[in-house]
CSV table of C-alpha atoms in Angstrom, one decimal:
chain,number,residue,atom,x,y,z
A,220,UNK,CA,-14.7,-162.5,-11.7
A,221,UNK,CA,-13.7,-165.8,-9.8
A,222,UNK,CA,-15.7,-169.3,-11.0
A,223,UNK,CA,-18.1,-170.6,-8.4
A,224,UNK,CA,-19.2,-173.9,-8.0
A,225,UNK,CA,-22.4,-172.9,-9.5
A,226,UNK,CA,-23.2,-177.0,-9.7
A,227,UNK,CA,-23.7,-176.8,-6.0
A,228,UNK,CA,-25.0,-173.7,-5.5
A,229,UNK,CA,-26.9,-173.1,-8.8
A,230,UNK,CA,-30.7,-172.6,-7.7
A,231,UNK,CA,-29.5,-170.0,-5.0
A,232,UNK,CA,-27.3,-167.6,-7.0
A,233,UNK,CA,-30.5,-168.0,-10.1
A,234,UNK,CA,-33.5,-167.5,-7.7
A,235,UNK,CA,-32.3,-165.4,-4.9
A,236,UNK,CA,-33.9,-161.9,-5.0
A,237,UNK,CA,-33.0,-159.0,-4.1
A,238,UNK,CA,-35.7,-158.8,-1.6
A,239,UNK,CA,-34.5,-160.6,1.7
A,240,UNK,CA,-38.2,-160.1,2.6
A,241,UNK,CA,-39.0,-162.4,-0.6
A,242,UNK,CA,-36.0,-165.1,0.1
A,243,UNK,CA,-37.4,-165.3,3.6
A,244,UNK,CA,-40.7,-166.9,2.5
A,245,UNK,CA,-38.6,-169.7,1.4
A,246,UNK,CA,-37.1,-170.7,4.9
A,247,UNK,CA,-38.7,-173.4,6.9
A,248,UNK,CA,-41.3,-172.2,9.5
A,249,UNK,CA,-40.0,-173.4,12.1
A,250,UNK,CA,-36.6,-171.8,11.8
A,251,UNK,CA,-38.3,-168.3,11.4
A,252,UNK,CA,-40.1,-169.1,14.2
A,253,UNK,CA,-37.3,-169.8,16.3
A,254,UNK,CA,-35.5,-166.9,15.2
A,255,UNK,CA,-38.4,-164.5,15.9
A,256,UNK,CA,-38.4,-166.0,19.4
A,257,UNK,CA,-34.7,-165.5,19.9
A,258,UNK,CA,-35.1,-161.9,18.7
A,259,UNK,CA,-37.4,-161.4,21.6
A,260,UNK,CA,-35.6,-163.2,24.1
A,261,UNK,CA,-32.0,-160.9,23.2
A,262,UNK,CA,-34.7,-157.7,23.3
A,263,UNK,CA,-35.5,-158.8,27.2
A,264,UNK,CA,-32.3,-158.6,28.1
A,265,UNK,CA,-31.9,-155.3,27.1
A,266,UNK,CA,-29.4,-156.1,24.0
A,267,UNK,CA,-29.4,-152.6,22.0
A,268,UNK,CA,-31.0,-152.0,18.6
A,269,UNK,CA,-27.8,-152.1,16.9
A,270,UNK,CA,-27.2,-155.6,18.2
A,271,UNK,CA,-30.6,-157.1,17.6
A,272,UNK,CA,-30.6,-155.7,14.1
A,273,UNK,CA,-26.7,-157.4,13.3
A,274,UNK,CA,-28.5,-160.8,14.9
A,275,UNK,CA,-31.7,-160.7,12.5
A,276,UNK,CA,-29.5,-159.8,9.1
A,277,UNK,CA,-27.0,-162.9,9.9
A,278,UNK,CA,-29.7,-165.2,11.3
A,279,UNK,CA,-31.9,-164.3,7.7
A,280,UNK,CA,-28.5,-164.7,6.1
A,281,UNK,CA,-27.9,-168.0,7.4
A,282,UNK,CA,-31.3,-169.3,7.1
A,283,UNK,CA,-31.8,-168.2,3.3
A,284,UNK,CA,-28.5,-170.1,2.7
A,285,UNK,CA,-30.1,-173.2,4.5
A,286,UNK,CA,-33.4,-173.1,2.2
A,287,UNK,CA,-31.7,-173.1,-0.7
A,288,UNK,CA,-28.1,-175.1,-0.1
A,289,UNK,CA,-29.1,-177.0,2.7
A,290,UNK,CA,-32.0,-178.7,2.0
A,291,UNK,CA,-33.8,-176.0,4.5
A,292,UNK,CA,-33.1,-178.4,7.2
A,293,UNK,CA,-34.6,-177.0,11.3
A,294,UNK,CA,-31.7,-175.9,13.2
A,295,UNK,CA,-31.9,-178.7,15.6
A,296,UNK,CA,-30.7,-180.9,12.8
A,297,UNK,CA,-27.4,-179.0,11.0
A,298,UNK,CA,-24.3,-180.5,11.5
A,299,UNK,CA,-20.8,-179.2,11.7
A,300,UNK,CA,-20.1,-179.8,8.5
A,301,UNK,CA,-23.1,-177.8,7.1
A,302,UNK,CA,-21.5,-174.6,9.1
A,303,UNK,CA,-18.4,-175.2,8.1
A,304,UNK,CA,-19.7,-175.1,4.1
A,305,UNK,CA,-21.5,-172.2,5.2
A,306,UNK,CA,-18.4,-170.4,6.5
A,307,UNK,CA,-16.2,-172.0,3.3
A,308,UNK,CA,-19.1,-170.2,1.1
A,309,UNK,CA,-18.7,-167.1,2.7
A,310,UNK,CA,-14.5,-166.6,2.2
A,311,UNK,CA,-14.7,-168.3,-1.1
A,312,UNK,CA,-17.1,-166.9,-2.7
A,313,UNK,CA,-18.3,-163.9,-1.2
A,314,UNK,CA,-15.2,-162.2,0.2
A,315,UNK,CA,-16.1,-162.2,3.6
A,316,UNK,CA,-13.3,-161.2,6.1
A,317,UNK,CA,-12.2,-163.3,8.9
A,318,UNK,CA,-13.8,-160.5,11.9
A,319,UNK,CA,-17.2,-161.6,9.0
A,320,UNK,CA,-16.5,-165.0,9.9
A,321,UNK,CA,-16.2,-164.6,13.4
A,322,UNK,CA,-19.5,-162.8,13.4
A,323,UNK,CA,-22.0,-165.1,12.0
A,324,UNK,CA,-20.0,-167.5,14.2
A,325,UNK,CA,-20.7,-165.6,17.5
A,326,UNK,CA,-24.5,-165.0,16.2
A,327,UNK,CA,-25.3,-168.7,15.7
A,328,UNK,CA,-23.3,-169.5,18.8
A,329,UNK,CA,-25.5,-167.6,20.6
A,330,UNK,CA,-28.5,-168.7,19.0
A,331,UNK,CA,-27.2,-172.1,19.7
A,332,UNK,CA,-26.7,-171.2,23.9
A,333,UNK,CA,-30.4,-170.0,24.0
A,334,UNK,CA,-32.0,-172.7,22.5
A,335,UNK,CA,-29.8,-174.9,25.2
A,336,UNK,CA,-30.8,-172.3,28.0
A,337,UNK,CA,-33.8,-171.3,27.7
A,338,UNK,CA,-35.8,-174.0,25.5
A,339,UNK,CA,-34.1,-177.5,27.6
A,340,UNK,CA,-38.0,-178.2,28.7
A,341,UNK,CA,-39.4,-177.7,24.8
A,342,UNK,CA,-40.9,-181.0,23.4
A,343,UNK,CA,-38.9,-180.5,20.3
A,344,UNK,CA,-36.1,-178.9,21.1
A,345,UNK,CA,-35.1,-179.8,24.5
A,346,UNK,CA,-32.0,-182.1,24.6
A,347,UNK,CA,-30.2,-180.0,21.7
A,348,UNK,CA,-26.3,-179.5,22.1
A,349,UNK,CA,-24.7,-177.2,19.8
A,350,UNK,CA,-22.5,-178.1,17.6
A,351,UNK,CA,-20.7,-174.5,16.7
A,352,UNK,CA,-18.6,-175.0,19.9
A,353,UNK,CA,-17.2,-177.6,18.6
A,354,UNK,CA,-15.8,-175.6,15.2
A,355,UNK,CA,-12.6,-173.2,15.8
A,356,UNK,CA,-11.3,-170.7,13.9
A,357,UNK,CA,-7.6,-171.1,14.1
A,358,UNK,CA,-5.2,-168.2,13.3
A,359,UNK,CA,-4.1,-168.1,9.8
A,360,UNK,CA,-6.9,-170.8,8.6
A,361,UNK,CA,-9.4,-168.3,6.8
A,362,UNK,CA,-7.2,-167.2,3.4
A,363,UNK,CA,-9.2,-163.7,2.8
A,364,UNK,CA,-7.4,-162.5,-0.5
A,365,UNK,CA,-8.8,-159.2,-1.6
A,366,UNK,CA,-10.5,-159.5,-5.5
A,367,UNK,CA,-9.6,-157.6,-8.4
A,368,UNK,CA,-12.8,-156.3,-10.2
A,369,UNK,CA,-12.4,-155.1,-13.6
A,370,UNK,CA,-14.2,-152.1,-14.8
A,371,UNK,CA,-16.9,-155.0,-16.9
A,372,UNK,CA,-17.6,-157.1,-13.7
A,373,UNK,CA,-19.0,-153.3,-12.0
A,374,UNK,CA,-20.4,-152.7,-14.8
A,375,UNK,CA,-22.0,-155.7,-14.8
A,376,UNK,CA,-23.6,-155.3,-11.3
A,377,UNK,CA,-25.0,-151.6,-12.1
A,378,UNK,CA,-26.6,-153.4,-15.3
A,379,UNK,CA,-28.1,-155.7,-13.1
A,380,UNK,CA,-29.4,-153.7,-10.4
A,381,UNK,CA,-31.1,-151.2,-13.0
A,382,UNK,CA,-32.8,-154.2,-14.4
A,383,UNK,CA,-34.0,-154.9,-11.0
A,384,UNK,CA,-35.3,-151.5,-10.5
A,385,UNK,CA,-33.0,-151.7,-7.5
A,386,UNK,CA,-31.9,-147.6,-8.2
A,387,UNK,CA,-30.9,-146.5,-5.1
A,388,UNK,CA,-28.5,-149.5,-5.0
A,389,UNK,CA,-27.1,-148.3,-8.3
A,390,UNK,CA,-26.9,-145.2,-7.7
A,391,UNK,CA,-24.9,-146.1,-4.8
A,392,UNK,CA,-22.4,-147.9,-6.3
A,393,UNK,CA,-22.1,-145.6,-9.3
A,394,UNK,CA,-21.0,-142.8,-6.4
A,395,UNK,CA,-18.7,-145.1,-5.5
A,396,UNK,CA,-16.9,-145.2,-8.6
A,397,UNK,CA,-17.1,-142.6,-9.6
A,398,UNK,CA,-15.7,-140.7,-6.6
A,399,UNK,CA,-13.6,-143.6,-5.1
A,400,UNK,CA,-15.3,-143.0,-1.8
A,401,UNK,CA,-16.5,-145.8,0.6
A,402,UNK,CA,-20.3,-145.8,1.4
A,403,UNK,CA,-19.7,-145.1,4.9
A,404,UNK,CA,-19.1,-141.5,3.4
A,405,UNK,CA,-21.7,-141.0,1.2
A,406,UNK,CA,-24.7,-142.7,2.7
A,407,UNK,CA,-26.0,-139.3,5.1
A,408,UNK,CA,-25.3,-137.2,2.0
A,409,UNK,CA,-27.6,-134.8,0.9
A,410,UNK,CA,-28.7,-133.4,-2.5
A,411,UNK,CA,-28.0,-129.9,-1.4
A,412,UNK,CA,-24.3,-130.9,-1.6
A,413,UNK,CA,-23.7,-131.5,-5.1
A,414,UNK,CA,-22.5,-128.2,-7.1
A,415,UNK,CA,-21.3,-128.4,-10.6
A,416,UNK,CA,-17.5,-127.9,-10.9
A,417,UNK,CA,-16.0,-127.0,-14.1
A,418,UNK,CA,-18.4,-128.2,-16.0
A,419,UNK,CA,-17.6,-132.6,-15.8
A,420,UNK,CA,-17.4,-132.7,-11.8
A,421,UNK,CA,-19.6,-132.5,-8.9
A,422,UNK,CA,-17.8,-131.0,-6.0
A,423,UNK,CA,-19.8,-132.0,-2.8
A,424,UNK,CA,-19.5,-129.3,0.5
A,425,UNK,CA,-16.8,-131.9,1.9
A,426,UNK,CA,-14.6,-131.7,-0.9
A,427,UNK,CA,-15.9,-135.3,-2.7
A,428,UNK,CA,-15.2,-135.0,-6.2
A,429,UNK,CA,-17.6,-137.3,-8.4
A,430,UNK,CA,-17.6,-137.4,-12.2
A,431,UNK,CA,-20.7,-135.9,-13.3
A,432,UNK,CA,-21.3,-137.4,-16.7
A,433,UNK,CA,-20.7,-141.2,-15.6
A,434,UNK,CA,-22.5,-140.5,-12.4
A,435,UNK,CA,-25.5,-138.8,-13.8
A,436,UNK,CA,-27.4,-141.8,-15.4
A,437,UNK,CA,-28.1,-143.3,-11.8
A,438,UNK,CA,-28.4,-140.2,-9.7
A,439,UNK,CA,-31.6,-139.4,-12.2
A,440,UNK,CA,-33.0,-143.0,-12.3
A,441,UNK,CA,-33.0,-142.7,-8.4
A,442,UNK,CA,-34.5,-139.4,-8.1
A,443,UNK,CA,-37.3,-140.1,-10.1
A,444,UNK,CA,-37.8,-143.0,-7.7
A,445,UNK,CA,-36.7,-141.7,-4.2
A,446,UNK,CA,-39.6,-139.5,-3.3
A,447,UNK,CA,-39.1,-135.7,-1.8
A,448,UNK,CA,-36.2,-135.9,0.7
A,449,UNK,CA,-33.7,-134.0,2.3
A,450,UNK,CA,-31.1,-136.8,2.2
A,451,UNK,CA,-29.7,-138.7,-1.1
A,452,UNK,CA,-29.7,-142.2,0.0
A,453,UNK,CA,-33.0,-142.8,2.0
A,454,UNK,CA,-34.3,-145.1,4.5
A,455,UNK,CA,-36.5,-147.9,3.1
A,456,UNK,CA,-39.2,-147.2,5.4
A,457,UNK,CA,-39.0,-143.9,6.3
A,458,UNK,CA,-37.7,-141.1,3.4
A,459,UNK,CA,-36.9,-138.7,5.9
A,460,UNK,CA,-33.9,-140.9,7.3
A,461,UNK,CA,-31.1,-141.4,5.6
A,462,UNK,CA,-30.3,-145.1,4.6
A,463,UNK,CA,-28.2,-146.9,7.5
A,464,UNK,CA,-24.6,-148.9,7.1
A,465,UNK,CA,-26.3,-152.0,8.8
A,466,UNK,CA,-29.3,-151.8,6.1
A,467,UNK,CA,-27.0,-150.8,3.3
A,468,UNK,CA,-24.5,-154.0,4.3
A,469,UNK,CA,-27.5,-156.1,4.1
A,470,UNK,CA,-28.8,-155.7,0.9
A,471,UNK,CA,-25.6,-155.6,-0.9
A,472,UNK,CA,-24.3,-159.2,1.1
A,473,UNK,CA,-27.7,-160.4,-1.3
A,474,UNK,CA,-26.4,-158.6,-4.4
A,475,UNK,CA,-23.3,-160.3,-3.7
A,476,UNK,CA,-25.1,-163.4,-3.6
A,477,UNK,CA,-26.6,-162.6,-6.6
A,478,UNK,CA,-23.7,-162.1,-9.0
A,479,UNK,CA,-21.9,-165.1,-7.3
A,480,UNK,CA,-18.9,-162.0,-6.9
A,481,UNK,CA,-17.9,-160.6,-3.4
A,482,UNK,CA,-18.6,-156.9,-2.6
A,483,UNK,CA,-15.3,-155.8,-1.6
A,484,UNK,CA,-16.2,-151.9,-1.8
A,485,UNK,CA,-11.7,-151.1,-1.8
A,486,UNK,CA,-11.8,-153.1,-5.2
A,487,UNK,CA,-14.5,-151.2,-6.6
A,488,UNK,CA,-12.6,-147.6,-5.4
A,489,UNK,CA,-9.2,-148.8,-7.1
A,490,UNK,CA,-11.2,-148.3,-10.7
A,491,UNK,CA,-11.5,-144.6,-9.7
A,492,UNK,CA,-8.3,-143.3,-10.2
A,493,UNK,CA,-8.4,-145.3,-14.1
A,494,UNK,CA,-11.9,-144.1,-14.5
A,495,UNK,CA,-11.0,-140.0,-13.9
A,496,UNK,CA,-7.8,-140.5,-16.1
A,497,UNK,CA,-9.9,-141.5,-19.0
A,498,UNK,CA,-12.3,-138.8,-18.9
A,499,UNK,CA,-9.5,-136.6,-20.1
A,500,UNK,CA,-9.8,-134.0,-17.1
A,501,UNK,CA,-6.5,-131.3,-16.9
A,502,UNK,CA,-4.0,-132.7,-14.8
A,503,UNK,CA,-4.5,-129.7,-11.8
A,504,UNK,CA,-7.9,-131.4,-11.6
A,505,UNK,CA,-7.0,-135.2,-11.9
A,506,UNK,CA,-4.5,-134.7,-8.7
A,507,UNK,CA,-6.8,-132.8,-6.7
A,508,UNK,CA,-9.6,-135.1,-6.9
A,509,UNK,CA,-7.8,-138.2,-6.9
A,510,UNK,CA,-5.8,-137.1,-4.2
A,511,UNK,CA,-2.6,-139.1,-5.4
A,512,UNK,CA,0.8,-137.5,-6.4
A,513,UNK,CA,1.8,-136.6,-9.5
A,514,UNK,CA,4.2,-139.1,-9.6
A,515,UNK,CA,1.3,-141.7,-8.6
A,516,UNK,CA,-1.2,-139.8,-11.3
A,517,UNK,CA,1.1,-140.7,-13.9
A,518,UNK,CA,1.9,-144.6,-13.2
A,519,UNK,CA,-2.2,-145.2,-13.0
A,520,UNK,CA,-2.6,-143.0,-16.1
A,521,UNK,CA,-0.1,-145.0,-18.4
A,522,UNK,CA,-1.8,-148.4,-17.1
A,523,UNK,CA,-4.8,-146.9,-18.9
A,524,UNK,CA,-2.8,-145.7,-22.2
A,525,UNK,CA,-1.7,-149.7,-21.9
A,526,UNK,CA,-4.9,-151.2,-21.4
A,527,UNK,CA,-6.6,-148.5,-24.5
A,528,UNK,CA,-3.7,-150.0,-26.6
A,529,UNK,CA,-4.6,-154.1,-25.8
């Protein structure tokens, strides 16, 4: 796990909840405000629900960042070089991409145009002139290196999302593991899916392997929690839906936050294949689930033997 600059950031990464809805009490009224207000204007114009929901998780994003690394400054009064510390925190610390990058870009940009737009004639903000224009991304500029995880920093998160009573989350993440699938392939699936395969695996209708043992602990903290559902992973609001990518995305950009680690879901998957080759399964069974070659199987499997031996 990277160091942070923890002497900068320190009160954010300690007090930051999971909640959003409880780091959004922190944020200066009149920021919420505006951003309410924006929300409405972008619903006028007909802007679909996907889009509206993308502007309200990057504008409470941005705005939680601001209350607690920024002084909670109004809008009106950030300067480029407070964006561009934002953006800096974002690719060093949390792993965001550079399409990432050029989405909370293209969200505050916009925010920036209405309040230019549509709020010239308000007392307090009328004469405002944005100041993201002004900041470019130029090609190459944004180093995104992917992070290593090693199987102590995961462990590490599903500790601390247990302790938060945050089981769904861990359950999640324990799937992923465990089955070195990405969420966006697990999140509509249902319960009804998992059969017990020779004894240590589930085997899920869409041939998902997932270690059954490892896995267990979470899947039964979360279905004691979940309430009566058709779907695994449930909508917050609503138990009959399943939980979306956009809500799912959301929650873990806090839990990022909050182990001052990125969430880059490829590094948690490239565990998998050391994970099944230390449960001991017979080969047949290690190449079908991992779906590697043998030749493949057996490099990843001696890296175990080397790290048992350390």
């Amino acid at each position: 796990m990277r160091e942070t600059r923890v002497e900068t950031r320190g009160d954010f990464m300690r007090y930051l909840n999971l909640s959003i809805d409880q780091s959004w009490a922190k944020v200066r009224p009149s920021n919420k405000t505006l951003t309410n207000k924006f929300l409405h204007y972008m619903a006028s114009m007909n802007r679909k629900d996907k889009t509206l929901r993308l502007y309200r998780n990057d504008l409470k994003a941005f705005f939680i960042w601001n209350a607690n690394s920024n002084e909670n400054k109004d809008f009106i009064r950030i300067t480029k070089e407070d964006f561009l510390r934002f953006r800096n925190d974002g690719v060093e610390n949390y792993g965001w991409s550079e399409a990432r990058v050029y989405a909370f870009d293209a969200t505050l940009s916009s925010l920036s145009t209405y309040i230019e737009n549509e709020l010239r004639d308000d007392e307090h903000y009328g004469g405002y002139r944005s100041v993201i224009k002004e900041i470019k991304i130029k090609g190459g500029t944004v180093n995104v290196g992917r992070p290593e995880y090693s199987m102590s920093d995961v462990q590490g998160v599903l500790d601390m999302l247990v302790a938060e009573s945050a089981f769904k989350e861990a359950c999640l993440l324990a799937l992923v593991l465990y089955s070195g699938k990405k969420p966006a392939d697990l999140l509509k699936l249902k319960l009804s899916s998992f059969k017990v395969y020779a004894d240590v695996l589930y085997k899920l209708d869409d041939g998902i392997y997932v270690l059954k043992e490892k896995f267990d602990p979470y899947l039964n903290l979360w279905l004691q929690h979940r309430g009566e559902s058709e779907w695994l992973f449930t909508d917050s609001e609503d138990c009959r839906k399943p939980w979306s990518l956009d809500a799912m995305k959301a929650t873990f950009a806090i839990v990022a936050m909050r182990m001052e680690m990125p969430m880059y879901w490829q590094s948690v998957t490239d565990l998998t294949v050391a994970e099944i080759s230390k449960a001991g399964l017979p080969h047949d069974i290690l190449w079908e689930m991992s779906g590697m070659s043998e030749d493949a199987l057996i490099r990843a499997y001696v890296g175990v033997k080397k790290e048992r031996t350390k």
